[in-house]
Tab-separated table of C-alpha atoms in Angstrom:
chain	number	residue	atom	x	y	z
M	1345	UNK	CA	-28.262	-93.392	-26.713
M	1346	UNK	CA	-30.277	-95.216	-29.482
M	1347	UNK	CA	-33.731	-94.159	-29.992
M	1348	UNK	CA	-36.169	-97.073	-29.573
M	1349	UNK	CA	-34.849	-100.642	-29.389
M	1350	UNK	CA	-36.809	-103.858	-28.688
M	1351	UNK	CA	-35.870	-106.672	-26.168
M	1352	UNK	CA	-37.967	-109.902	-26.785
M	1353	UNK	CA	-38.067	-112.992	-25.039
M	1354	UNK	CA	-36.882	-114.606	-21.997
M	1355	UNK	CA	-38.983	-114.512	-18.660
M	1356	UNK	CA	-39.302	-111.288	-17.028
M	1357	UNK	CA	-39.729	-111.872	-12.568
M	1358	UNK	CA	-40.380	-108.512	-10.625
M	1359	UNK	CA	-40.436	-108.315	-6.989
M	1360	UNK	CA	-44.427	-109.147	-6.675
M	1361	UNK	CA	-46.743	-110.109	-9.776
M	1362	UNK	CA	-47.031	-112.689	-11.827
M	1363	UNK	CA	-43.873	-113.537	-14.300
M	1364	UNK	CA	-44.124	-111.959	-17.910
M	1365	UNK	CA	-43.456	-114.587	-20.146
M	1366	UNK	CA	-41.571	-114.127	-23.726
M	1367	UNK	CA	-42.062	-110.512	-23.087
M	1368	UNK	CA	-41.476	-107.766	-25.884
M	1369	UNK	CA	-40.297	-104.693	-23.995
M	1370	UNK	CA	-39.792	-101.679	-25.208
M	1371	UNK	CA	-37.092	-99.234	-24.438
M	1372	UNK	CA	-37.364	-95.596	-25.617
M	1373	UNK	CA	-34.453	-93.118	-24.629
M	1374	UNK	CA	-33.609	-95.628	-21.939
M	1375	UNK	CA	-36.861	-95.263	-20.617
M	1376	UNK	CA	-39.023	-98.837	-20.836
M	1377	UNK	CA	-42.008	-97.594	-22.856
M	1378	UNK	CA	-43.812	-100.732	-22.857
M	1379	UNK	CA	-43.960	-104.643	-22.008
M	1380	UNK	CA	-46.545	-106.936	-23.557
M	1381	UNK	CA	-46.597	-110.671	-23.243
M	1382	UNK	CA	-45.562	-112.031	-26.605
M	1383	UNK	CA	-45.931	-109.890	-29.930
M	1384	UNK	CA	-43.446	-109.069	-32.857
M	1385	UNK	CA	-41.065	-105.822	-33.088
M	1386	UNK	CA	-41.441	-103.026	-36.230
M	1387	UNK	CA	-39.894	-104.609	-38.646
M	1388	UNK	CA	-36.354	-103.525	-39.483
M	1389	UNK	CA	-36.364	-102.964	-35.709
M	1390	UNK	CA	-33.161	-102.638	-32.987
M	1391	UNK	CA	-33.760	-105.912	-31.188
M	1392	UNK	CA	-31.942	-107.628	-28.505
M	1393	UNK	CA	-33.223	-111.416	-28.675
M	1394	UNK	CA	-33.138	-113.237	-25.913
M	1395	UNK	CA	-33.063	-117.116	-25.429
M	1396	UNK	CA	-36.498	-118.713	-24.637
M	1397	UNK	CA	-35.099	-119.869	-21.100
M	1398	UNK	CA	-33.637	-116.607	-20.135
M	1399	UNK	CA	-34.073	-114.620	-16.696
M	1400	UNK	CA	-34.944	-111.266	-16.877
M	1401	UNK	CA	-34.574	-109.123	-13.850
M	1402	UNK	CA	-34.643	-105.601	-12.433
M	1403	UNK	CA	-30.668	-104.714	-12.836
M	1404	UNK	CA	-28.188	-105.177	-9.747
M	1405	UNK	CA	-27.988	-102.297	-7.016
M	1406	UNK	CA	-24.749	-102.648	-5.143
M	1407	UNK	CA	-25.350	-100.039	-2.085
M	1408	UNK	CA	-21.672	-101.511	-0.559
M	1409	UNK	CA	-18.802	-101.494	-3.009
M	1410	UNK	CA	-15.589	-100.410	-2.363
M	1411	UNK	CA	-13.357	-101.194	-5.830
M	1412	UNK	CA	-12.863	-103.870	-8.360
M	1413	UNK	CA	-10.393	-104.561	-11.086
M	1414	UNK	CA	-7.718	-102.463	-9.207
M	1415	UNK	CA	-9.179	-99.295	-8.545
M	1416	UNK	CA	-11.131	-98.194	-4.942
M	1417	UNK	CA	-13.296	-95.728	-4.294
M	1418	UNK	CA	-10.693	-94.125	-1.568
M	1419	UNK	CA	-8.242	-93.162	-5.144
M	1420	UNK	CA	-10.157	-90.191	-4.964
M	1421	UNK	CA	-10.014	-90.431	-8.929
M	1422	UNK	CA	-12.184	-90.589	-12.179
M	1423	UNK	CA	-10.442	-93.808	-13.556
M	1424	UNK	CA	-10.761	-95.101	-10.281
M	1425	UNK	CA	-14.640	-94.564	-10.600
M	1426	UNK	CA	-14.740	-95.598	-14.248
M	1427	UNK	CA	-12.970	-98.927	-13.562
M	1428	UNK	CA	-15.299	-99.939	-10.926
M	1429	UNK	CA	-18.332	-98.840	-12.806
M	1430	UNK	CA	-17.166	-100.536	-16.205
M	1431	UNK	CA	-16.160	-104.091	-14.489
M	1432	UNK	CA	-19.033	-104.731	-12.304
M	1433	UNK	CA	-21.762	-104.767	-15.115
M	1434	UNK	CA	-19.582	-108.183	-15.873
M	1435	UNK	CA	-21.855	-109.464	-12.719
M	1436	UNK	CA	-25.430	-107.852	-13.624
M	1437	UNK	CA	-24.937	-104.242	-11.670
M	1438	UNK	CA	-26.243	-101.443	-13.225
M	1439	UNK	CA	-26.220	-99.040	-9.905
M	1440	UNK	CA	-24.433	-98.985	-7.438
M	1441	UNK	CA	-23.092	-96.453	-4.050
M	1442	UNK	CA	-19.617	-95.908	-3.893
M	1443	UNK	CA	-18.631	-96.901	-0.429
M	1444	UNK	CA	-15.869	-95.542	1.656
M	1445	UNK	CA	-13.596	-96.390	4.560
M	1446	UNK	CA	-12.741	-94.882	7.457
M	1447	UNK	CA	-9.764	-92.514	6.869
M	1448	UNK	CA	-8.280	-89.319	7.640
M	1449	UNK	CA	-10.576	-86.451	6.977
M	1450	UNK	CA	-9.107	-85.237	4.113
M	1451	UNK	CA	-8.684	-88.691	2.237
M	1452	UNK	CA	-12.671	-88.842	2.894
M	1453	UNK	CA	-13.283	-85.693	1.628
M	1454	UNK	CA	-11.236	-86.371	-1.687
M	1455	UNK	CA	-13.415	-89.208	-2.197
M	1456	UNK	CA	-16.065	-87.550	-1.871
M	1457	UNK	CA	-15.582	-84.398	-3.869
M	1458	UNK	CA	-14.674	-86.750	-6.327
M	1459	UNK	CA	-18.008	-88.341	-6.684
M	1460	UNK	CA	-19.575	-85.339	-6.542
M	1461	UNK	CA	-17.389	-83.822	-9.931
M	1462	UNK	CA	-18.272	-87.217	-11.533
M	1463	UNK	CA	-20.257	-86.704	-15.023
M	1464	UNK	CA	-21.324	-90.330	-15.112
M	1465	UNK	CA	-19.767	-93.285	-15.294
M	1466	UNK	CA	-19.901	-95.227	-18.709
M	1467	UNK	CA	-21.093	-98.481	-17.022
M	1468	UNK	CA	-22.974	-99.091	-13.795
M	1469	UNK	CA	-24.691	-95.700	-12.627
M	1470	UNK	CA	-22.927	-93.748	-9.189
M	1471	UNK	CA	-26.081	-93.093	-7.741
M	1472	UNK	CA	-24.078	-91.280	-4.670
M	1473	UNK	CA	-21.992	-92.482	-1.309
M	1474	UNK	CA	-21.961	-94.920	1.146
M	1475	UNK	CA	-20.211	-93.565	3.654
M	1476	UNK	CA	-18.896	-96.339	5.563
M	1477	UNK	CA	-17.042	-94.996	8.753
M	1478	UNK	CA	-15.790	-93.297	10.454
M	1479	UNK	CA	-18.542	-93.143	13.200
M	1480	UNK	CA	-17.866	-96.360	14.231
M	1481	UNK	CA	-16.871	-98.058	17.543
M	1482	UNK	CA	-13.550	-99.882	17.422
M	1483	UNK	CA	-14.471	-102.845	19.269
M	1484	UNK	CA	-15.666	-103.938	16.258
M	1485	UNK	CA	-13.524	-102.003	13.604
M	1486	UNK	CA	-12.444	-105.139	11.960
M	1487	UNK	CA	-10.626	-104.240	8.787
M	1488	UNK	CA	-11.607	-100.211	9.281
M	1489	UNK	CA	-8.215	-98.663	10.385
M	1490	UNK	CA	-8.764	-98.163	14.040
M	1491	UNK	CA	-6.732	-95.040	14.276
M	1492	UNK	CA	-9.285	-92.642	12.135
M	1493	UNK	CA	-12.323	-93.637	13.901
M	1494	UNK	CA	-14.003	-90.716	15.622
M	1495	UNK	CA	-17.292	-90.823	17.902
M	1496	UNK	CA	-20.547	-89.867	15.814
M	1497	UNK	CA	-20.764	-86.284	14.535
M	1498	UNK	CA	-23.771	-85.025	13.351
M	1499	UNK	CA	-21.739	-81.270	12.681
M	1500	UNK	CA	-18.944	-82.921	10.287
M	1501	UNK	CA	-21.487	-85.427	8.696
M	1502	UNK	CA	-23.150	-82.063	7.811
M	1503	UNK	CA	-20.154	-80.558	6.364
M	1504	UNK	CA	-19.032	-83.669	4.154
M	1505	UNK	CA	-22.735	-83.900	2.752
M	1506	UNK	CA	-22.808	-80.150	2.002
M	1507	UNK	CA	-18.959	-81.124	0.614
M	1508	UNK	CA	-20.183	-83.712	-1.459
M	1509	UNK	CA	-23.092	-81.930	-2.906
M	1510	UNK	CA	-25.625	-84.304	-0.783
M	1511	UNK	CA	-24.245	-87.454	-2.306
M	1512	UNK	CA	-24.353	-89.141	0.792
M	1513	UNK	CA	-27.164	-91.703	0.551
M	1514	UNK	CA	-26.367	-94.049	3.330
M	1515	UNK	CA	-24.449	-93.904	6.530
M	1516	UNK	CA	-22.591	-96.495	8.832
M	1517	UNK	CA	-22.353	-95.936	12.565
M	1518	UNK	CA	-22.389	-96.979	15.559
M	1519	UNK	CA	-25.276	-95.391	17.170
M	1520	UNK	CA	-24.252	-96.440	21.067
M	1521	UNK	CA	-21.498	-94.198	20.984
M	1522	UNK	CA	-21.233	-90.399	21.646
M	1523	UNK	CA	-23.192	-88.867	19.499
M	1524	UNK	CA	-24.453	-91.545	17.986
M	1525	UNK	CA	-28.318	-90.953	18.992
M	1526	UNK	CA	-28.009	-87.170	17.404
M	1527	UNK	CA	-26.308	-88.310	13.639
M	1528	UNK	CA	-28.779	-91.080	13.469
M	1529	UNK	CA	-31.552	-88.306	14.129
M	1530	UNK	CA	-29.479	-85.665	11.596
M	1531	UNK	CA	-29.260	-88.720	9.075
M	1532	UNK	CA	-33.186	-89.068	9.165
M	1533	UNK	CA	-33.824	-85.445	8.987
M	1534	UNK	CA	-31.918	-85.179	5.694
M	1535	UNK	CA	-33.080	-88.442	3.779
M	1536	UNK	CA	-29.945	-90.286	4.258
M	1537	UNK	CA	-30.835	-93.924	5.257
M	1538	UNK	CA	-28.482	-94.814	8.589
M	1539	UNK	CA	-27.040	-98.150	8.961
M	1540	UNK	CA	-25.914	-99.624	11.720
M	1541	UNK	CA	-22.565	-101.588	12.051
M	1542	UNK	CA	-19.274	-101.988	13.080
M	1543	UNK	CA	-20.910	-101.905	16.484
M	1544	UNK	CA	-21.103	-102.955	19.907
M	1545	UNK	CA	-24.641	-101.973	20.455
M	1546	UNK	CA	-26.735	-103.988	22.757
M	1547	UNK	CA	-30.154	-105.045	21.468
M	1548	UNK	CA	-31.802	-101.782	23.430
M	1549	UNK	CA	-29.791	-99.858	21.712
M	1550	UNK	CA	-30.873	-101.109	18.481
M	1551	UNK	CA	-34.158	-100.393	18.925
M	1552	UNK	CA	-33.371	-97.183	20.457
M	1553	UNK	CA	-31.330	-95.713	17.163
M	1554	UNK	CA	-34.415	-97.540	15.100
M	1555	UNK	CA	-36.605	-95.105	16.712
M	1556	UNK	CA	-34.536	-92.150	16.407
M	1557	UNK	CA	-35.034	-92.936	12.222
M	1558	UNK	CA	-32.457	-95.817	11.847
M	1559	UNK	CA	-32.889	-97.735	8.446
M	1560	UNK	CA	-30.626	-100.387	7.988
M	1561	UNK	CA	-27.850	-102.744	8.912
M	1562	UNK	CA	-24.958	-103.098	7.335
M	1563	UNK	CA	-23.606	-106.574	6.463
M	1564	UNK	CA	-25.381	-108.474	9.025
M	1565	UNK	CA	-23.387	-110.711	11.345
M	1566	UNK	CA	-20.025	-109.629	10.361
M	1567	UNK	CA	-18.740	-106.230	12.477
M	1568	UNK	CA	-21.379	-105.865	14.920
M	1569	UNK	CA	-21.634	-107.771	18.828
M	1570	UNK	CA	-23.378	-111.083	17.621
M	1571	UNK	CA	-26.291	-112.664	19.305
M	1572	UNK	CA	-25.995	-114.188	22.691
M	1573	UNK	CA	-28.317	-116.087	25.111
M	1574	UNK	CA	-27.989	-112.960	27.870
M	1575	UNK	CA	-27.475	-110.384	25.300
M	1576	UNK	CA	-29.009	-110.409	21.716
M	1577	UNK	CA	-27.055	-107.744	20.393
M	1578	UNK	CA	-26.839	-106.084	17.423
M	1579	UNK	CA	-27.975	-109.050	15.561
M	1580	UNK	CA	-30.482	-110.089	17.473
M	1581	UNK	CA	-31.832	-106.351	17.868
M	1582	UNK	CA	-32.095	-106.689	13.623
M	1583	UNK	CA	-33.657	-109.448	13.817
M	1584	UNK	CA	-36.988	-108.351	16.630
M	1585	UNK	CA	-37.088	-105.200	14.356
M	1586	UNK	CA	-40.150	-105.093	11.662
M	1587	UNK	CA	-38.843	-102.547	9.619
M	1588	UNK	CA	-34.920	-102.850	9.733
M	1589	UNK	CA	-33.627	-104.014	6.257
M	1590	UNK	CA	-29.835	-105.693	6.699
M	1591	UNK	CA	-26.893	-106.186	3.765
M	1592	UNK	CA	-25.694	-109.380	3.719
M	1593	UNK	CA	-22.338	-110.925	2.657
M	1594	UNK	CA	-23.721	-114.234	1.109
M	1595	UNK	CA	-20.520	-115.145	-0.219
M	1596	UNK	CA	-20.440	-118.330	2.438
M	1597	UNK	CA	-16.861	-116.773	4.071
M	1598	UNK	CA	-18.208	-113.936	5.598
M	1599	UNK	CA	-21.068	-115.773	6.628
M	1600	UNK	CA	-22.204	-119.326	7.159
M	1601	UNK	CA	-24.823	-120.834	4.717
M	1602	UNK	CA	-26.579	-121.926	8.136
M	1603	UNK	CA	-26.252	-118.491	9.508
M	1604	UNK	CA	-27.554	-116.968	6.600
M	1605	UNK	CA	-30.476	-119.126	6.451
M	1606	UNK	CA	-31.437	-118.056	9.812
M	1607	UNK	CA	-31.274	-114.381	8.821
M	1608	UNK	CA	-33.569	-115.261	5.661
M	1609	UNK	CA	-35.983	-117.261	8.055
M	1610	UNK	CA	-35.732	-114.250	10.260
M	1611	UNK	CA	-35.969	-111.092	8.026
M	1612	UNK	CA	-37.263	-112.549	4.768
M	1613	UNK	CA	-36.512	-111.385	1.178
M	1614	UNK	CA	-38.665	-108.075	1.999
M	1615	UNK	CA	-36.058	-107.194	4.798
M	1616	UNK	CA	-32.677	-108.592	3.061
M	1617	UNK	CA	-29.989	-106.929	0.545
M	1618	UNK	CA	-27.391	-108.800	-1.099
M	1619	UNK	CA	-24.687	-107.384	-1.503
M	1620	UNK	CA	-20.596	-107.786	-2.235
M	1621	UNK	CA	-18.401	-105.455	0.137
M	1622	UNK	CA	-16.037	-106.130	-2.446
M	1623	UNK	CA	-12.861	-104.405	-2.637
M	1624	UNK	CA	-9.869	-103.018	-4.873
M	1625	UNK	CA	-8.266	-107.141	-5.561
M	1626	UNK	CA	-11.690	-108.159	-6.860
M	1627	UNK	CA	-11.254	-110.090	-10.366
M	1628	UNK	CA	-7.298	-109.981	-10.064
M	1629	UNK	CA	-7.167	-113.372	-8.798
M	1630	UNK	CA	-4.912	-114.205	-5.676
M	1631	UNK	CA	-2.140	-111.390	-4.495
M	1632	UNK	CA	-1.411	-108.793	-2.001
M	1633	UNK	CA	-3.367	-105.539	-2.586
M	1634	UNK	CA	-4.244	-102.254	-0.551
M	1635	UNK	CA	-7.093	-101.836	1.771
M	1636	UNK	CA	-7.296	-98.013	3.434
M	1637	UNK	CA	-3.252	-98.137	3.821
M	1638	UNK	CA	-3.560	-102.195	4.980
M	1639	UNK	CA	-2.088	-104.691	3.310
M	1640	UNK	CA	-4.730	-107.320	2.029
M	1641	UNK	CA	-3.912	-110.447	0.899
M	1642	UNK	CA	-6.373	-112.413	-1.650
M	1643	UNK	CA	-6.460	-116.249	-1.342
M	1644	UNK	CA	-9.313	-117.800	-3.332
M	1645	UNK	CA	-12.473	-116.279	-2.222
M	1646	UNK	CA	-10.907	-114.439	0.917
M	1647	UNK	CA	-9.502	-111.338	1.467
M	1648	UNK	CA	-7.807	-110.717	5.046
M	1649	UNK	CA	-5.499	-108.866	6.575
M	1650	UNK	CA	-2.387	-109.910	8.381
M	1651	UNK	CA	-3.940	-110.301	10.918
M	1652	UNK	CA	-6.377	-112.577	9.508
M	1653	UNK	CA	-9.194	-110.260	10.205
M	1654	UNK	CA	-11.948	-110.362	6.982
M	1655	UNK	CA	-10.802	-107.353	4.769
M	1656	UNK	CA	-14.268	-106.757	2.282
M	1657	UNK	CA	-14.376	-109.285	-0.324
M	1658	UNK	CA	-14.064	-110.696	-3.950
M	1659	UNK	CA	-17.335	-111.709	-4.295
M	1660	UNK	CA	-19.758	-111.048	-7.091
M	1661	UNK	CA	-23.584	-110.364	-7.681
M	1662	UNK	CA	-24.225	-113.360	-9.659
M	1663	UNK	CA	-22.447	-115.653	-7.367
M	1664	UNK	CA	-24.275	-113.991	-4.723
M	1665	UNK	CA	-27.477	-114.645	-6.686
M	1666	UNK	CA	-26.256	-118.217	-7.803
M	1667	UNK	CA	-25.209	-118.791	-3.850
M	1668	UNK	CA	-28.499	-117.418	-2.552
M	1669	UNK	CA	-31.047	-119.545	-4.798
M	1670	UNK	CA	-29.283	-122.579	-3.531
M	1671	UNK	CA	-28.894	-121.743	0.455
M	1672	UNK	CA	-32.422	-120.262	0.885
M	1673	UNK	CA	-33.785	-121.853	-2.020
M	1674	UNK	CA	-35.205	-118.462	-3.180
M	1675	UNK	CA	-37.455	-118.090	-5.795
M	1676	UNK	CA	-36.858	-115.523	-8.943
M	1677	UNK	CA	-39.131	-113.278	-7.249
M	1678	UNK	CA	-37.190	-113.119	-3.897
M	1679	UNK	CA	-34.064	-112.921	-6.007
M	1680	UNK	CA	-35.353	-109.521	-7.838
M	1681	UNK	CA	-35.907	-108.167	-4.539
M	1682	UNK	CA	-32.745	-108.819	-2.629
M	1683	UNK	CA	-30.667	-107.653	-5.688
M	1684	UNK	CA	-32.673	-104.586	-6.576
M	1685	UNK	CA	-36.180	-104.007	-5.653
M	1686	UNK	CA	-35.464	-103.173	-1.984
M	1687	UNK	CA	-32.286	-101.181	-2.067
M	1688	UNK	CA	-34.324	-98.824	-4.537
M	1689	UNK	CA	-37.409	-98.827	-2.323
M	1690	UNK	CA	-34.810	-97.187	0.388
M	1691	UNK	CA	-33.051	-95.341	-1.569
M	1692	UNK	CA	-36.571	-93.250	-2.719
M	1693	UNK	CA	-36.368	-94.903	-6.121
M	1694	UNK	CA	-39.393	-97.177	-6.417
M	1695	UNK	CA	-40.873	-96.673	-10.021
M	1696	UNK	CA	-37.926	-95.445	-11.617
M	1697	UNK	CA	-35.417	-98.000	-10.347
M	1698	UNK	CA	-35.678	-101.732	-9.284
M	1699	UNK	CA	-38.085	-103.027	-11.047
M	1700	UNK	CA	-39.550	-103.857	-14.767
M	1701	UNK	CA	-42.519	-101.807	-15.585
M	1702	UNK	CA	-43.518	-98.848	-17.895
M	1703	UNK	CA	-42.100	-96.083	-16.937
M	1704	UNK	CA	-38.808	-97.310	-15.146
M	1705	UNK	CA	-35.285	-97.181	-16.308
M	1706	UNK	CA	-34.398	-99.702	-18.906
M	1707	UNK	CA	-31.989	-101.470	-16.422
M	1708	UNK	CA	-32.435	-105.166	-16.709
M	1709	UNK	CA	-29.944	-107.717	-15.591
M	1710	UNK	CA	-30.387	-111.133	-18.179
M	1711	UNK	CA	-29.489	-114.296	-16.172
M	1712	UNK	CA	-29.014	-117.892	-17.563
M	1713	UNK	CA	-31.631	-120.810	-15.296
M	1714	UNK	CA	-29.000	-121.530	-13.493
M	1715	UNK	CA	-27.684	-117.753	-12.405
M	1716	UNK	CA	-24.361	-116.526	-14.896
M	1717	UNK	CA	-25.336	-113.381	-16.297
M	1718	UNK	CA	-26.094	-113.447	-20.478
M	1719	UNK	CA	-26.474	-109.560	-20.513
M	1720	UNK	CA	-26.733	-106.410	-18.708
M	1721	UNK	CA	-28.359	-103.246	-20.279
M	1722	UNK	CA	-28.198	-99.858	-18.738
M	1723	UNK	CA	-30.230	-97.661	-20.414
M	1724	UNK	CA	-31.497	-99.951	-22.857
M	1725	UNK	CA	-28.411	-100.347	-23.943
M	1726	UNK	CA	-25.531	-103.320	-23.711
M	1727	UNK	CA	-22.242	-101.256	-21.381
């Protein structure tokens, strides 16, 4: 890791405050030392000029990501981790969880012992597990393989975070089912944020689990009972909550630009978290890849199983960014905390992580006006 380097110019946006334009920042031991508006590096100085036009924001945080490039998190394997963690800086992420399936126990715990050997990653940071499944309810498995689903279990969750040398950062469940009220509680009692989804949970239920210490949604709208005039559901219960953050898909197949409007109207840019759900076929272009033993095939910017069902996606943060400044019309403020600001606020990172300030990691994401990524630096320093 270099020293001290300089990165000048551009606009920097932060999740509240006022922009920070043509910024010098200052990046010691990838630690941001310092950020004044204008000013001139040392000179004979390491420094990364930036275009007068450029976006600067707090780098990506992908908290649902199963694989890229080829390689899923369910290999159970360092290249597996690597290739993931290399390709997605390509699209501005500099963190991200590495999320699971629902799978036999042992493929789970593979997976998870894996993460937990891992000495880093050369490009986007592991900052620990999603662990998506398999407390779920199979009315709503979609592409989770129905036959490794068990009910909630606070006593194995235990075992796999003990397993995974407390990696585990978030949880997906279903909360109505057996169990579910006592893992949402064991979740909350050991800092691990739970998530509904891939549930059948009635609104009540919803805000039942919220007060037993649930945190979050996961990808709102898609895997969950939807909102109905008699019954507002899972996505309605999100939406009465104050406090509930919810993922979202915004890739426009997993959810409707008009749907995901009314979940920004609802929720707001404090409350929503982009993200991609993307999985192994992602930047491979159209084909037939593997999804938890399923065969997936990729048409385009869909990836389904044979039975049509939604299998995760191909979809990337900047597109996500680029897709969400034009459906919600969100500002460059809104954008910095949907992509980063709020995902580290939950995951207990605030200061060090989502954000551009002294003090905080040197992970910036550098976006062209119009949303393609011109640079991502981890560390202070170009992956």
């Amino acid at each position: 890791m270099k020293n001290k380097i300089y990165i000048q110019g551009g606009t920097v946006y932060n999740a509240d405050g006022a922009p920070i334009r043509q910024p010098l920042i200052t990046v010691n031991s990838g630690i941001i030392e310092q950020i004044t508006e204008g000013g001139e590096p040392p000179e004979g100085a390491d420094v990364l000029r930036l275009d007068g036009d450029d976006v600067i924001l707090p780098g990506f945080i992908d908290i649902h990501i199963h694989g890229s490039h080829g390689a899923d998190v369910m290999d159970a394997t360092p290249e597996a981790l690597a290739t993931i963690s290399r390709s997605i800086t390509n699209e501005g992420v500099t963190s991200f969880l590495a999320t699971t399936i629902t799978a036999p126990a042992a493929s789970i715990e593979e997976a998870l012992q894996q993460v937990a050997s891992s000495e880093g990653t050369d490009g986007a940071r592991c900052l620990g597990v999603h662990l998506e499944g398999p407390f779920i309810n199979a009315k709503q498995a979609g592409a989770q393989p129905v036959g490794a689903i068990l009910d909630p279990d606070a006593g194995q969750f235990k075992h796999w975070q003990a397993l995974s040398g407390n990696q585990i950062r978030i949880a997906t469940i279903a909360p109505e089912r057996p169990g579910g009220a006592e893992l949402v509680q064991a979740l909350a009692d050991s800092g691990v944020i739970g998530s509904i989804g891939h549930s059948d949970a009635s609104s009540a239920d919803v805000r039942a689990a919220e007060q037993d210490g649930l945190r979050h949604a996961t990808h709102l709208f898609n895997g969950m009972r939807g909102l109905h005039h008699r019954e507002a559901g899972v996505v309605g219960g999100v939406m009465l909550s104050d406090n509930l953050k919810a993922e979202l898909i915004l890739d426009h197949v997993h959810v409707s630009p008009d749907a995901a409007r009314v979940a920004y109207q609802a929720l707001g840019a404090n409350r929503l978290m982009l993200i991609t759900d993307a999985m192994r076929g992602k930047g491979l272009g159209d084909g037939v890849f593997d999804l938890g033993g399923q065969e997936v095939t990729i048409e385009g910017k869909e990836a389904r199983l044979k039975n049509g069902a939604l299998a995760g996606s191909v979809l990337t943060m900047d597109e996500a960014v680029r897709n969400a400044r034009s459906t919600f019309n969100a500002s460059w403020h809104d954008i910095a905390r949907m992509t980063s600001y709020n995902q580290a606020e939950s995951l207990g990172l605030t200061g060090t992580k989502g954000t551009i300030q002294t003090g905080a990691d040197a992970d910036l994401t550098v976006m062209s006006r119009t949303g393609f990524i011109k640079h991502t630096i981890i560390g202070g320093e170009k992956p």
